[in-house]
Amino acid sequence: MIKSDKIENTKDFRISVAPMMDWTTRDYRFFARLFNPNIVLYTEMVTTGAIIHGDAKRHLDFNSQEHPIVLQLGGSNPKELATCTKMAEDWGYNEVNLNVGCPSDRVQNNKIGACLMAEPNLVAECIDQMQKTVSIPVTVKHRIGIDDMQSYDEMLHFVDTVAATGCTHFVVHARIAILQGLSPKENREVPPLRYEDVYRLKRERPNLTIEINGGIKTFEETQQHLQHVDGVMIGREAYHNPYLLAEFGQFWNLDMPDRFNIMQQMMPYIEKRLAEGAPLSIITRHILGLFQNLPGARKWRQALSGGNAKSLTDIENALLNIRETIQRSEESQQEQHI
């Protein structure tokens, strides 16, 4: 953990981007990696059934530049989870994470996600079998509680039960999940954040690696959390404002990358993906937030969203326009100071 406000070049902490369905795709992860070489990236949650009975290559393939990368699995069958974990190791993933936090009805019906917090012994069995098949780390992402199981002691019991298998890394979303009555979106916003419960877990279980998740949006907030826990997981803010990942480079004394240089690196990737037959809109939707909070950001988003960009030339024109907008804004500010 970071013990003071001073930013030190240390690897005793971890910053990661949360697994997000339809968002943390291969295209987004390639883009995100350009901002920071040290951030840990997660796949979308992939169910064991999709891997075993579906197109494993489509679900498991990733770009070599994405390392370090974690595969998040959804499932509750120990044997199937062990099979998929072994496949992940063979595929080259750095880690496998079990989803015990997703609150959607679709996954509940298949006994996946947050509902598993009510069955700590089953989760422990799953983790035990997964760990026995591989040498890479197997970790758990969970909530602080669900429905009527909202107390700290109940969360501690869950963590202790799973930790008894030898699992040492827990990513804790600092909200409970209400599985009946709230949508997944509401479950990210309505239940209050209880960061202190996560801090307390680290204090009382100092030998475990505890990573906090939920509502964290800035570098400064991340610094504060790292006074209490071993890592911070950033969710939607890392998608809407990806340059935040560059700001985290301060933890490793990295230079801040230029947004236009990032796009120069992104363009060959986009060209390659188009040659593979990917629709341009599937890729551009992940880069809409590149210029968040800068002059011209809205026009950039408009130029690339809704199918407006139909070719690489359209992207290049949008880049030219926002570069000119930013330059005019900077010149205007300089004139005001003269």
Short mmCIF file of C-alpha atoms in Angstrom, two decimals:
data_model
loop_
_atom_site.label_atom_id
_atom_site.label_comp_id
_atom_site.label_asym_id
_atom_site.label_seq_id
_atom_site.Cartn_x
_atom_site.Cartn_y
_atom_site.Cartn_z
CA MET A 1 0.00 0.00 0.00
CA ILE A 2 0.98 3.63 -0.42
CA LYS A 3 1.47 5.02 3.06
CA SER A 4 1.76 8.73 2.32
CA ASP A 5 0.65 11.33 -0.19
CA LYS A 6 4.03 11.11 -1.88
CA ILE A 7 3.92 9.28 -5.20
CA GLU A 8 6.57 6.60 -5.14
CA ASN A 9 7.78 4.30 -7.88
CA THR A 10 6.56 1.12 -6.22
CA LYS A 11 4.73 -1.99 -7.35
CA ASP A 12 3.10 -2.64 -3.98
CA PHE A 13 -0.24 -1.46 -5.30
CA ARG A 14 -2.43 -2.04 -8.32
CA ILE A 15 -4.64 0.12 -10.53
CA SER A 16 -7.06 -1.72 -12.79
CA VAL A 17 -9.94 -1.10 -15.18
CA ALA A 18 -13.10 -2.99 -14.23
CA PRO A 19 -14.66 -5.66 -16.43
CA MET A 20 -17.64 -4.04 -18.14
CA MET A 21 -20.02 -5.85 -20.46
CA ASP A 22 -19.95 -4.53 -24.05
CA TRP A 23 -17.31 -1.99 -23.06
CA THR A 24 -14.00 -3.66 -22.14
CA THR A 25 -13.72 -5.39 -25.50
CA ARG A 26 -10.45 -6.13 -27.31
CA ASP A 27 -10.74 -2.83 -29.16
CA TYR A 28 -11.17 -0.80 -25.99
CA ARG A 29 -8.38 -2.66 -24.21
CA PHE A 30 -5.91 -1.99 -27.04
CA PHE A 31 -6.86 1.69 -26.85
CA ALA A 32 -6.64 1.80 -23.05
CA ARG A 33 -3.19 0.23 -23.03
CA LEU A 34 -1.82 3.16 -25.06
CA PHE A 35 -2.37 5.47 -22.08
CA ASN A 36 -0.49 3.46 -19.47
CA PRO A 37 1.65 0.29 -19.60
CA ASN A 38 1.03 -0.64 -15.97
CA ILE A 39 -2.74 -0.53 -15.59
CA VAL A 40 -4.27 -4.01 -15.25
CA LEU A 41 -6.96 -4.60 -17.86
CA TYR A 42 -9.93 -6.97 -17.54
CA THR A 43 -11.99 -8.64 -20.21
CA GLU A 44 -15.74 -8.44 -20.18
CA MET A 45 -17.24 -11.19 -18.07
CA VAL A 46 -17.28 -14.38 -20.14
CA THR A 47 -19.45 -17.29 -19.02
CA THR A 48 -18.04 -20.78 -18.86
CA GLY A 49 -20.80 -21.95 -21.20
CA ALA A 50 -19.79 -19.44 -23.86
CA ILE A 51 -16.22 -20.75 -23.79
CA ILE A 52 -16.92 -24.48 -23.52
CA HIS A 53 -19.92 -24.69 -25.81
CA GLY A 54 -19.37 -21.61 -27.99
CA ASP A 55 -16.58 -19.96 -29.94
CA ALA A 56 -13.67 -20.07 -27.48
CA LYS A 57 -11.32 -18.22 -29.82
CA ARG A 58 -13.74 -15.31 -30.19
CA HIS A 59 -14.12 -15.01 -26.43
CA LEU A 60 -10.51 -15.60 -25.41
CA ASP A 61 -8.35 -14.00 -28.10
CA PHE A 62 -6.62 -10.75 -27.18
CA ASN A 63 -3.83 -8.53 -28.51
CA SER A 64 -0.38 -9.21 -27.09
CA GLN A 65 -0.08 -5.49 -26.23
CA GLU A 66 -2.89 -5.84 -23.68
CA HIS A 67 -0.75 -7.45 -20.96
CA PRO A 68 -1.19 -7.43 -18.02
CA ILE A 69 -4.68 -8.78 -18.69
CA VAL A 70 -7.21 -10.68 -16.56
CA LEU A 71 -9.96 -12.96 -17.84
CA GLN A 72 -13.12 -12.60 -15.78
CA LEU A 73 -15.24 -15.73 -15.71
CA GLY A 74 -18.91 -16.11 -14.86
CA GLY A 75 -20.08 -19.47 -13.61
CA SER A 76 -20.72 -21.66 -10.59
CA ASN A 77 -19.80 -25.16 -11.76
CA PRO A 78 -16.38 -25.95 -10.26
CA LYS A 79 -15.39 -28.38 -13.00
CA GLU A 80 -16.35 -26.01 -15.82
CA LEU A 81 -14.63 -23.09 -14.14
CA ALA A 82 -11.48 -25.17 -13.71
CA THR A 83 -11.56 -26.13 -17.39
CA CYS A 84 -11.91 -22.50 -18.49
CA THR A 85 -9.22 -21.34 -16.07
CA LYS A 86 -6.77 -23.82 -17.57
CA MET A 87 -7.72 -22.63 -21.06
CA ALA A 88 -7.08 -19.05 -19.96
CA GLU A 89 -3.60 -19.92 -18.71
CA ASP A 90 -2.82 -21.74 -21.96
CA TRP A 91 -4.14 -18.72 -23.90
CA GLY A 92 -1.66 -16.46 -22.12
CA TYR A 93 -3.77 -14.59 -19.57
CA ASN A 94 -1.97 -13.24 -16.52
CA GLU A 95 -4.81 -13.99 -14.10
CA VAL A 96 -8.36 -15.32 -13.87
CA ASN A 97 -11.06 -13.59 -11.83
CA LEU A 98 -14.39 -15.08 -10.72
CA ASN A 99 -17.39 -12.76 -10.94
CA VAL A 100 -19.33 -12.69 -7.66
CA GLY A 101 -20.61 -9.16 -8.14
CA CYS A 102 -22.81 -8.85 -11.23
CA PRO A 103 -26.44 -8.21 -10.19
CA SER A 104 -28.31 -8.69 -13.48
CA ASP A 105 -31.33 -10.98 -13.67
CA ARG A 106 -29.81 -12.82 -16.62
CA VAL A 107 -26.80 -14.03 -14.66
CA GLN A 108 -28.78 -14.70 -11.48
CA ASN A 109 -30.94 -17.19 -13.35
CA ASN A 110 -27.78 -19.10 -14.23
CA LYS A 111 -26.33 -18.83 -10.72
CA ILE A 112 -23.65 -16.39 -11.80
CA GLY A 113 -22.51 -13.16 -10.18
CA ALA A 114 -23.58 -11.48 -6.96
CA CYS A 115 -26.11 -14.13 -5.99
CA LEU A 116 -23.15 -16.42 -5.24
CA MET A 117 -22.34 -14.33 -2.17
CA ALA A 118 -25.13 -16.29 -0.49
CA GLU A 119 -23.17 -19.50 -1.16
CA PRO A 120 -19.63 -18.95 0.12
CA ASN A 121 -18.92 -22.68 0.33
CA LEU A 122 -19.77 -23.13 -3.34
CA VAL A 123 -17.55 -20.18 -4.29
CA ALA A 124 -14.75 -21.67 -2.20
CA GLU A 125 -15.15 -24.99 -4.00
CA CYS A 126 -15.02 -23.21 -7.36
CA ILE A 127 -11.91 -21.23 -6.44
CA ASP A 128 -10.23 -24.33 -5.03
CA GLN A 129 -10.75 -26.27 -8.25
CA MET A 130 -9.68 -23.33 -10.40
CA GLN A 131 -6.46 -22.86 -8.42
CA LYS A 132 -5.55 -26.53 -8.65
CA THR A 133 -5.45 -26.41 -12.44
CA VAL A 134 -3.11 -23.44 -12.97
CA SER A 135 -0.07 -21.58 -11.73
CA ILE A 136 -1.44 -18.09 -12.51
CA PRO A 137 -3.38 -16.18 -9.79
CA VAL A 138 -7.10 -16.83 -9.33
CA THR A 139 -8.95 -13.90 -7.77
CA VAL A 140 -12.49 -12.93 -6.78
CA LYS A 141 -14.53 -9.79 -7.43
CA HIS A 142 -17.51 -9.41 -5.10
CA ARG A 143 -19.89 -6.97 -3.42
CA ILE A 144 -19.92 -6.02 0.26
CA GLY A 145 -23.31 -7.73 0.52
CA ILE A 146 -26.57 -8.63 -1.17
CA ASP A 147 -30.23 -8.19 -0.26
CA ASP A 148 -30.65 -9.08 3.44
CA MET A 149 -26.98 -10.05 3.79
CA GLN A 150 -25.72 -6.53 4.34
CA SER A 151 -23.55 -6.70 7.44
CA TYR A 152 -19.79 -6.45 7.55
CA ASP A 153 -19.61 -9.75 9.45
CA GLU A 154 -21.44 -11.56 6.66
CA MET A 155 -19.00 -10.19 4.10
CA LEU A 156 -16.09 -11.17 6.32
CA HIS A 157 -17.47 -14.69 6.57
CA PHE A 158 -17.66 -14.88 2.78
CA VAL A 159 -14.08 -13.66 2.38
CA ASP A 160 -12.71 -15.94 5.10
CA THR A 161 -14.45 -18.96 3.60
CA VAL A 162 -12.98 -18.31 0.17
CA ALA A 163 -9.57 -17.32 1.54
CA ALA A 164 -9.33 -20.68 3.29
CA THR A 165 -8.67 -22.17 -0.17
CA GLY A 166 -5.50 -20.11 -0.48
CA CYS A 167 -7.06 -17.32 -2.52
CA THR A 168 -5.45 -14.06 -1.42
CA HIS A 169 -6.74 -11.34 -3.79
CA PHE A 170 -10.24 -9.88 -3.43
CA VAL A 171 -11.66 -6.99 -5.48
CA VAL A 172 -14.47 -5.48 -3.43
CA HIS A 173 -17.23 -3.34 -4.91
CA ALA A 174 -18.10 -1.11 -1.96
CA ARG A 175 -21.88 -1.35 -2.46
CA ILE A 176 -24.38 -4.03 -1.66
CA ALA A 177 -26.42 -5.42 -4.55
CA ILE A 178 -30.21 -5.52 -4.37
CA LEU A 179 -30.99 -8.51 -6.55
CA GLN A 180 -34.75 -8.04 -6.54
CA GLY A 181 -36.11 -4.63 -7.47
CA LEU A 182 -33.09 -2.76 -8.80
CA SER A 183 -31.66 -2.83 -12.30
CA PRO A 184 -27.92 -3.36 -12.87
CA LYS A 185 -27.58 0.39 -13.50
CA GLU A 186 -29.44 1.21 -10.28
CA ASN A 187 -27.24 -1.25 -8.42
CA ARG A 188 -24.24 0.84 -9.47
CA GLU A 189 -25.81 4.04 -8.16
CA VAL A 190 -28.55 3.56 -5.55
CA PRO A 191 -27.00 1.50 -2.72
CA PRO A 192 -24.69 3.82 -0.77
CA LEU A 193 -20.94 3.39 -1.01
CA ARG A 194 -19.41 1.92 2.15
CA TYR A 195 -15.70 2.39 1.63
CA GLU A 196 -15.00 2.00 5.34
CA ASP A 197 -16.14 -1.64 5.19
CA VAL A 198 -13.44 -2.31 2.60
CA TYR A 199 -10.83 -0.44 4.61
CA ARG A 200 -11.79 -2.44 7.69
CA LEU A 201 -11.47 -5.69 5.75
CA LYS A 202 -7.88 -4.78 4.88
CA ARG A 203 -7.11 -3.81 8.47
CA GLU A 204 -8.53 -7.04 9.86
CA ARG A 205 -7.11 -9.28 7.12
CA PRO A 206 -3.74 -7.62 6.42
CA ASN A 207 -2.34 -10.71 4.70
CA LEU A 208 -4.95 -10.49 1.95
CA THR A 209 -4.66 -8.25 -1.08
CA ILE A 210 -7.72 -6.00 -1.05
CA GLU A 211 -8.63 -3.90 -4.08
CA ILE A 212 -11.48 -1.37 -3.85
CA ASN A 213 -14.06 -0.59 -6.54
CA GLY A 214 -17.08 1.66 -6.81
CA GLY A 215 -17.64 5.32 -7.69
CA ILE A 216 -13.95 6.26 -7.97
CA LYS A 217 -13.37 8.89 -10.64
CA THR A 218 -10.17 10.85 -10.06
CA PHE A 219 -6.45 10.51 -9.47
CA GLU A 220 -6.84 12.27 -6.11
CA GLU A 221 -9.56 9.89 -4.94
CA THR A 222 -7.38 6.98 -5.96
CA GLN A 223 -4.48 8.36 -3.93
CA GLN A 224 -6.70 8.55 -0.88
CA HIS A 225 -7.98 4.99 -1.23
CA LEU A 226 -4.42 3.70 -1.57
CA GLN A 227 -3.77 4.89 1.98
CA HIS A 228 -6.10 2.10 3.11
CA VAL A 229 -6.09 -0.72 0.55
CA ASP A 230 -3.75 -2.44 -1.90
CA GLY A 231 -5.40 -1.45 -5.15
CA VAL A 232 -8.07 0.58 -6.87
CA MET A 233 -10.33 -0.56 -9.68
CA ILE A 234 -11.79 2.16 -11.91
CA GLY A 235 -15.07 1.52 -13.70
CA ARG A 236 -16.99 3.68 -16.13
CA GLU A 237 -14.85 6.76 -15.65
CA ALA A 238 -11.97 4.91 -17.35
CA TYR A 239 -14.23 4.48 -20.36
CA HIS A 240 -15.82 7.92 -20.56
CA ASN A 241 -12.59 9.73 -19.69
CA PRO A 242 -9.76 7.38 -20.76
CA TYR A 243 -7.07 10.03 -20.29
CA LEU A 244 -7.51 9.38 -16.57
CA LEU A 245 -5.42 6.26 -17.20
CA ALA A 246 -2.60 8.52 -18.36
CA GLU A 247 -2.91 10.58 -15.19
CA PHE A 248 -2.34 7.40 -13.18
CA GLY A 249 1.08 7.22 -14.83
CA GLN A 250 2.21 9.62 -12.10
CA PHE A 251 2.27 6.65 -9.73
CA TRP A 252 5.10 5.21 -11.83
CA ASN A 253 6.70 8.56 -12.74
CA LEU A 254 5.66 8.16 -16.37
CA ASP A 255 5.48 11.04 -18.82
CA MET A 256 1.98 12.13 -19.79
CA PRO A 257 1.21 10.90 -23.31
CA ASP A 258 -0.14 13.24 -25.97
CA ARG A 259 -3.70 12.48 -27.09
CA PHE A 260 -2.84 13.00 -30.74
CA ASN A 261 0.13 10.62 -30.45
CA ILE A 262 -2.23 8.06 -29.00
CA MET A 263 -4.42 8.38 -32.07
CA GLN A 264 -1.37 8.03 -34.31
CA GLN A 265 -0.76 4.67 -32.66
CA MET A 266 -4.43 3.78 -32.85
CA MET A 267 -4.87 4.42 -36.57
CA PRO A 268 -2.89 1.38 -37.83
CA TYR A 269 -4.87 -0.79 -35.43
CA ILE A 270 -8.16 0.60 -36.76
CA GLU A 271 -6.97 -0.01 -40.33
CA LYS A 272 -6.10 -3.61 -39.44
CA ARG A 273 -9.47 -4.20 -37.82
CA LEU A 274 -11.28 -2.79 -40.86
CA ALA A 275 -9.31 -5.17 -43.07
CA GLU A 276 -10.56 -7.99 -40.85
CA GLY A 277 -14.13 -6.92 -41.58
CA ALA A 278 -14.95 -5.09 -38.33
CA PRO A 279 -17.44 -2.21 -38.74
CA LEU A 280 -15.79 1.14 -38.05
CA SER A 281 -18.51 2.11 -35.57
CA ILE A 282 -17.64 -0.90 -33.38
CA ILE A 283 -14.18 0.59 -32.91
CA THR A 284 -14.85 4.33 -32.82
CA ARG A 285 -17.39 4.01 -30.00
CA HIS A 286 -14.49 3.22 -27.66
CA ILE A 287 -12.52 6.39 -28.45
CA LEU A 288 -15.30 8.96 -28.06
CA GLY A 289 -13.99 10.10 -24.67
CA LEU A 290 -10.41 10.74 -25.79
CA PHE A 291 -10.77 14.54 -25.62
CA GLN A 292 -13.11 14.65 -22.63
CA ASN A 293 -13.05 18.04 -20.86
CA LEU A 294 -11.20 19.75 -23.74
CA PRO A 295 -12.54 22.31 -26.26
CA GLY A 296 -14.15 20.54 -29.20
CA ALA A 297 -14.80 17.30 -27.31
CA ARG A 298 -18.50 17.36 -28.16
CA LYS A 299 -17.88 17.81 -31.88
CA TRP A 300 -15.33 14.97 -31.74
CA ARG A 301 -17.94 12.68 -30.24
CA GLN A 302 -20.55 13.76 -32.76
CA ALA A 303 -18.18 13.20 -35.69
CA LEU A 304 -17.42 9.63 -34.64
CA SER A 305 -20.71 8.40 -33.16
CA GLY A 306 -23.90 7.14 -34.69
CA GLY A 307 -22.18 5.86 -37.80
CA ASN A 308 -21.10 9.38 -38.82
CA ALA A 309 -17.52 8.22 -39.39
CA LYS A 310 -17.44 5.92 -42.40
CA SER A 311 -13.72 5.84 -43.17
CA LEU A 312 -10.27 6.53 -41.78
CA THR A 313 -10.41 9.86 -43.59
CA ASP A 314 -13.40 10.88 -41.46
CA ILE A 315 -11.38 10.16 -38.33
CA GLU A 316 -8.41 12.12 -39.66
CA ASN A 317 -10.68 15.08 -40.43
CA ALA A 318 -12.17 14.93 -36.93
CA LEU A 319 -8.63 14.93 -35.50
CA LEU A 320 -7.71 17.94 -37.61
CA ASN A 321 -10.81 19.82 -36.49
CA ILE A 322 -10.29 19.23 -32.80
CA ARG A 323 -6.60 20.07 -33.05
CA GLU A 324 -7.51 23.43 -34.58
CA THR A 325 -10.20 24.00 -31.94
CA ILE A 326 -7.77 23.32 -29.10
CA GLN A 327 -5.11 25.55 -30.66
CA ARG A 328 -7.57 28.43 -31.07
CA SER A 329 -8.65 28.04 -27.46
CA GLU A 330 -5.03 28.08 -26.25
CA GLU A 331 -4.24 31.16 -28.35
CA SER A 332 -7.30 32.94 -26.99
CA GLN A 333 -6.26 32.17 -23.41
CA GLN A 334 -2.75 33.46 -24.08
CA GLU A 335 -4.12 36.71 -25.50
CA GLN A 336 -6.24 37.21 -22.39
CA HIS A 337 -3.12 36.98 -20.24
CA ILE A 338 -1.18 39.53 -22.25
#
